[in-house]
Amino acid sequence: MSGFQCIPRGLPVCRRHISDLQAATSAGVSLKVLVSTGYGQSIVGRPASLETTSEVELIQSTKDCSMESSTQPTILASILPFYYIQNLSSAVSFIIGLSSKEGKR
């Protein structure tokens, strides 16, 4: 990132693997989104809400995850907090919506 003179803290990260969220956390990224598709379900231990595709859940604690999670609690705790959402399309809409709200302030 430094080669591009980019400050990652201000950029959202939307990924499907725990190592991506660990890297984002190490870089100081505050807005991390995990999608349920791919590895997301195994990390959290359950699918994201299926009521609506735009529903977003804030995971703030290992207790917010199912006991079915294949991820060790210490590893999971290292990436907290993050948002959990059904798919990439919903995640993009969520991030754009947050950006729109911030722009109106």
mmCIF file with all atom_site columns, C-alpha atoms in Angstrom:
data_model
loop_
_atom_site.group_PDB
_atom_site.id
_atom_site.type_symbol
_atom_site.label_atom_id
_atom_site.label_alt_id
_atom_site.label_comp_id
_atom_site.label_asym_id
_atom_site.label_entity_id
_atom_site.label_seq_id
_atom_site.pdbx_PDB_ins_code
_atom_site.Cartn_x
_atom_site.Cartn_y
_atom_site.Cartn_z
_atom_site.occupancy
_atom_site.B_iso_or_equiv
_atom_site.pdbx_formal_charge
_atom_site.auth_seq_id
_atom_site.auth_comp_id
_atom_site.auth_asym_id
_atom_site.auth_atom_id
_atom_site.pdbx_PDB_model_num
ATOM 1   C CA . MET A 1 1   ? 0.000   0.000   0.000  1.00 0.00 ? 1   MET A CA 1
ATOM 2   C CA . SER A 1 2   ? 2.827   2.382   0.775  1.00 0.00 ? 2   SER A CA 1
ATOM 3   C CA . GLY A 1 3   ? 4.061   2.051   -2.813 1.00 0.00 ? 3   GLY A CA 1
ATOM 4   C CA . PHE A 1 4   ? 0.754   3.511   -3.948 1.00 0.00 ? 4   PHE A CA 1
ATOM 5   C CA . GLN A 1 5   ? 0.798   6.172   -1.218 1.00 0.00 ? 5   GLN A CA 1
ATOM 6   C CA . CYS A 1 6   ? -2.540  4.858   -0.046 1.00 0.00 ? 6   CYS A CA 1
ATOM 7   C CA . ILE A 1 7   ? -3.840  5.094   3.505  1.00 0.00 ? 7   ILE A CA 1
ATOM 8   C CA . PRO A 1 8   ? -5.758  1.842   4.013  1.00 0.00 ? 8   PRO A CA 1
ATOM 9   C CA . ARG A 1 9   ? -7.571  2.969   7.169  1.00 0.00 ? 9   ARG A CA 1
ATOM 10  C CA . GLY A 1 10  ? -10.001 4.971   5.059  1.00 0.00 ? 10  GLY A CA 1
ATOM 11  C CA . LEU A 1 11  ? -10.759 2.166   2.621  1.00 0.00 ? 11  LEU A CA 1
ATOM 12  C CA . PRO A 1 12  ? -13.387 -0.522  3.136  1.00 0.00 ? 12  PRO A CA 1
ATOM 13  C CA . VAL A 1 13  ? -12.354 -4.154  2.764  1.00 0.00 ? 13  VAL A CA 1
ATOM 14  C CA . CYS A 1 14  ? -14.895 -6.706  1.571  1.00 0.00 ? 14  CYS A CA 1
ATOM 15  C CA . ARG A 1 15  ? -13.559 -10.249 1.487  1.00 0.00 ? 15  ARG A CA 1
ATOM 16  C CA . ARG A 1 16  ? -14.458 -13.897 2.022  1.00 0.00 ? 16  ARG A CA 1
ATOM 17  C CA . HIS A 1 17  ? -11.407 -15.311 3.835  1.00 0.00 ? 17  HIS A CA 1
ATOM 18  C CA . ILE A 1 18  ? -10.118 -14.771 7.363  1.00 0.00 ? 18  ILE A CA 1
ATOM 19  C CA . SER A 1 19  ? -6.551  -14.061 6.227  1.00 0.00 ? 19  SER A CA 1
ATOM 20  C CA . ASP A 1 20  ? -7.860  -11.111 4.190  1.00 0.00 ? 20  ASP A CA 1
ATOM 21  C CA . LEU A 1 21  ? -9.577  -9.672  7.276  1.00 0.00 ? 21  LEU A CA 1
ATOM 22  C CA . GLN A 1 22  ? -6.439  -10.272 9.365  1.00 0.00 ? 22  GLN A CA 1
ATOM 23  C CA . ALA A 1 23  ? -4.387  -8.309  6.825  1.00 0.00 ? 23  ALA A CA 1
ATOM 24  C CA . ALA A 1 24  ? -6.972  -5.529  6.802  1.00 0.00 ? 24  ALA A CA 1
ATOM 25  C CA . THR A 1 25  ? -6.934  -5.383  10.605 1.00 0.00 ? 25  THR A CA 1
ATOM 26  C CA . SER A 1 26  ? -3.121  -5.209  10.629 1.00 0.00 ? 26  SER A CA 1
ATOM 27  C CA . ALA A 1 27  ? -3.285  -2.345  8.133  1.00 0.00 ? 27  ALA A CA 1
ATOM 28  C CA . GLY A 1 28  ? -5.662  -0.425  10.401 1.00 0.00 ? 28  GLY A CA 1
ATOM 29  C CA . VAL A 1 29  ? -8.760  -0.789  8.218  1.00 0.00 ? 29  VAL A CA 1
ATOM 30  C CA . SER A 1 30  ? -11.844 -0.008  10.273 1.00 0.00 ? 30  SER A CA 1
ATOM 31  C CA . LEU A 1 31  ? -14.607 -1.056  7.831  1.00 0.00 ? 31  LEU A CA 1
ATOM 32  C CA . LYS A 1 32  ? -14.294 -4.788  7.228  1.00 0.00 ? 32  LYS A CA 1
ATOM 33  C CA . VAL A 1 33  ? -17.060 -6.793  5.562  1.00 0.00 ? 33  VAL A CA 1
ATOM 34  C CA . LEU A 1 34  ? -17.121 -10.593 5.437  1.00 0.00 ? 34  LEU A CA 1
ATOM 35  C CA . VAL A 1 35  ? -19.395 -12.157 2.846  1.00 0.00 ? 35  VAL A CA 1
ATOM 36  C CA . SER A 1 36  ? -21.198 -15.384 3.691  1.00 0.00 ? 36  SER A CA 1
ATOM 37  C CA . THR A 1 37  ? -20.408 -16.931 0.307  1.00 0.00 ? 37  THR A CA 1
ATOM 38  C CA . GLY A 1 38  ? -17.120 -18.775 0.068  1.00 0.00 ? 38  GLY A CA 1
ATOM 39  C CA . TYR A 1 39  ? -15.442 -19.202 3.462  1.00 0.00 ? 39  TYR A CA 1
ATOM 40  C CA . GLY A 1 40  ? -17.650 -16.757 5.365  1.00 0.00 ? 40  GLY A CA 1
ATOM 41  C CA . GLN A 1 41  ? -20.045 -19.402 6.648  1.00 0.00 ? 41  GLN A CA 1
ATOM 42  C CA . SER A 1 42  ? -17.239 -21.534 8.074  1.00 0.00 ? 42  SER A CA 1
ATOM 43  C CA . ILE A 1 43  ? -15.663 -18.520 9.790  1.00 0.00 ? 43  ILE A CA 1
ATOM 44  C CA . VAL A 1 44  ? -18.867 -17.362 11.502 1.00 0.00 ? 44  VAL A CA 1
ATOM 45  C CA . GLY A 1 45  ? -20.351 -20.860 11.726 1.00 0.00 ? 45  GLY A CA 1
ATOM 46  C CA . ARG A 1 46  ? -23.662 -20.040 10.094 1.00 0.00 ? 46  ARG A CA 1
ATOM 47  C CA . PRO A 1 47  ? -24.996 -18.329 6.979  1.00 0.00 ? 47  PRO A CA 1
ATOM 48  C CA . ALA A 1 48  ? -25.752 -14.635 6.955  1.00 0.00 ? 48  ALA A CA 1
ATOM 49  C CA . SER A 1 49  ? -29.402 -13.707 7.394  1.00 0.00 ? 49  SER A CA 1
ATOM 50  C CA . LEU A 1 50  ? -31.505 -14.820 4.484  1.00 0.00 ? 50  LEU A CA 1
ATOM 51  C CA . GLU A 1 51  ? -34.477 -12.598 5.287  1.00 0.00 ? 51  GLU A CA 1
ATOM 52  C CA . THR A 1 52  ? -33.260 -9.922  2.922  1.00 0.00 ? 52  THR A CA 1
ATOM 53  C CA . THR A 1 53  ? -30.116 -9.793  0.821  1.00 0.00 ? 53  THR A CA 1
ATOM 54  C CA . SER A 1 54  ? -29.332 -6.326  2.159  1.00 0.00 ? 54  SER A CA 1
ATOM 55  C CA . GLU A 1 55  ? -29.398 -7.293  5.835  1.00 0.00 ? 55  GLU A CA 1
ATOM 56  C CA . VAL A 1 56  ? -26.063 -6.660  7.538  1.00 0.00 ? 56  VAL A CA 1
ATOM 57  C CA . GLU A 1 57  ? -24.949 -7.971  10.901 1.00 0.00 ? 57  GLU A CA 1
ATOM 58  C CA . LEU A 1 58  ? -22.236 -6.378  12.999 1.00 0.00 ? 58  LEU A CA 1
ATOM 59  C CA . ILE A 1 59  ? -20.069 -9.090  14.562 1.00 0.00 ? 59  ILE A CA 1
ATOM 60  C CA . GLN A 1 60  ? -18.502 -7.548  17.661 1.00 0.00 ? 60  GLN A CA 1
ATOM 61  C CA . SER A 1 61  ? -17.762 -10.617 19.769 1.00 0.00 ? 61  SER A CA 1
ATOM 62  C CA . THR A 1 62  ? -16.933 -14.287 19.320 1.00 0.00 ? 62  THR A CA 1
ATOM 63  C CA . LYS A 1 63  ? -20.290 -14.865 21.038 1.00 0.00 ? 63  LYS A CA 1
ATOM 64  C CA . ASP A 1 64  ? -21.969 -13.445 17.911 1.00 0.00 ? 64  ASP A CA 1
ATOM 65  C CA . CYS A 1 65  ? -20.744 -16.520 16.049 1.00 0.00 ? 65  CYS A CA 1
ATOM 66  C CA . SER A 1 66  ? -22.111 -20.041 16.142 1.00 0.00 ? 66  SER A CA 1
ATOM 67  C CA . MET A 1 67  ? -20.436 -22.869 18.007 1.00 0.00 ? 67  MET A CA 1
ATOM 68  C CA . GLU A 1 68  ? -20.204 -24.458 14.538 1.00 0.00 ? 68  GLU A CA 1
ATOM 69  C CA . SER A 1 69  ? -17.482 -21.968 13.552 1.00 0.00 ? 69  SER A CA 1
ATOM 70  C CA . SER A 1 70  ? -14.352 -23.698 12.317 1.00 0.00 ? 70  SER A CA 1
ATOM 71  C CA . THR A 1 71  ? -12.261 -20.704 13.372 1.00 0.00 ? 71  THR A CA 1
ATOM 72  C CA . GLN A 1 72  ? -10.507 -20.682 16.714 1.00 0.00 ? 72  GLN A CA 1
ATOM 73  C CA . PRO A 1 73  ? -11.900 -17.991 19.040 1.00 0.00 ? 73  PRO A CA 1
ATOM 74  C CA . THR A 1 74  ? -8.517  -16.235 19.404 1.00 0.00 ? 74  THR A CA 1
ATOM 75  C CA . ILE A 1 75  ? -8.152  -15.936 15.636 1.00 0.00 ? 75  ILE A CA 1
ATOM 76  C CA . LEU A 1 76  ? -11.736 -14.771 15.278 1.00 0.00 ? 76  LEU A CA 1
ATOM 77  C CA . ALA A 1 77  ? -11.243 -12.198 18.048 1.00 0.00 ? 77  ALA A CA 1
ATOM 78  C CA . SER A 1 78  ? -8.214  -10.788 16.180 1.00 0.00 ? 78  SER A CA 1
ATOM 79  C CA . ILE A 1 79  ? -10.384 -9.534  13.287 1.00 0.00 ? 79  ILE A CA 1
ATOM 80  C CA . LEU A 1 80  ? -13.259 -8.049  15.310 1.00 0.00 ? 80  LEU A CA 1
ATOM 81  C CA . PRO A 1 81  ? -15.346 -6.050  14.701 1.00 0.00 ? 81  PRO A CA 1
ATOM 82  C CA . PHE A 1 82  ? -16.558 -6.763  11.185 1.00 0.00 ? 82  PHE A CA 1
ATOM 83  C CA . TYR A 1 83  ? -19.799 -6.738  9.251  1.00 0.00 ? 83  TYR A CA 1
ATOM 84  C CA . TYR A 1 84  ? -21.279 -10.008 7.987  1.00 0.00 ? 84  TYR A CA 1
ATOM 85  C CA . ILE A 1 85  ? -23.473 -10.021 4.898  1.00 0.00 ? 85  ILE A CA 1
ATOM 86  C CA . GLN A 1 86  ? -24.975 -12.522 2.481  1.00 0.00 ? 86  GLN A CA 1
ATOM 87  C CA . ASN A 1 87  ? -23.053 -11.826 -0.752 1.00 0.00 ? 87  ASN A CA 1
ATOM 88  C CA . LEU A 1 88  ? -20.745 -9.450  -2.593 1.00 0.00 ? 88  LEU A CA 1
ATOM 89  C CA . SER A 1 89  ? -23.546 -7.543  -4.309 1.00 0.00 ? 89  SER A CA 1
ATOM 90  C CA . SER A 1 90  ? -25.208 -6.828  -0.949 1.00 0.00 ? 90  SER A CA 1
ATOM 91  C CA . ALA A 1 91  ? -21.856 -5.827  0.530  1.00 0.00 ? 91  ALA A CA 1
ATOM 92  C CA . VAL A 1 92  ? -21.202 -3.310  -2.239 1.00 0.00 ? 92  VAL A CA 1
ATOM 93  C CA . SER A 1 93  ? -24.674 -1.803  -1.771 1.00 0.00 ? 93  SER A CA 1
ATOM 94  C CA . PHE A 1 94  ? -24.046 -1.577  1.986  1.00 0.00 ? 94  PHE A CA 1
ATOM 95  C CA . ILE A 1 95  ? -20.678 0.171   1.541  1.00 0.00 ? 95  ILE A CA 1
ATOM 96  C CA . ILE A 1 96  ? -22.095 2.599   -1.036 1.00 0.00 ? 96  ILE A CA 1
ATOM 97  C CA . GLY A 1 97  ? -24.986 3.340   1.302  1.00 0.00 ? 97  GLY A CA 1
ATOM 98  C CA . LEU A 1 98  ? -22.575 4.139   4.145  1.00 0.00 ? 98  LEU A CA 1
ATOM 99  C CA . SER A 1 99  ? -20.558 6.403   1.855  1.00 0.00 ? 99  SER A CA 1
ATOM 100 C CA . SER A 1 100 ? -23.735 8.233   0.779  1.00 0.00 ? 100 SER A CA 1
ATOM 101 C CA . LYS A 1 101 ? -24.755 8.797   4.401  1.00 0.00 ? 101 LYS A CA 1
ATOM 102 C CA . GLU A 1 102 ? -21.315 10.152  5.301  1.00 0.00 ? 102 GLU A CA 1
ATOM 103 C CA . GLY A 1 103 ? -21.361 12.464  2.286  1.00 0.00 ? 103 GLY A CA 1
ATOM 104 C CA . LYS A 1 104 ? -24.642 14.032  3.461  1.00 0.00 ? 104 LYS A CA 1
ATOM 105 C CA . ARG A 1 105 ? -23.243 14.995  6.851  1.00 0.00 ? 105 ARG A CA 1
#
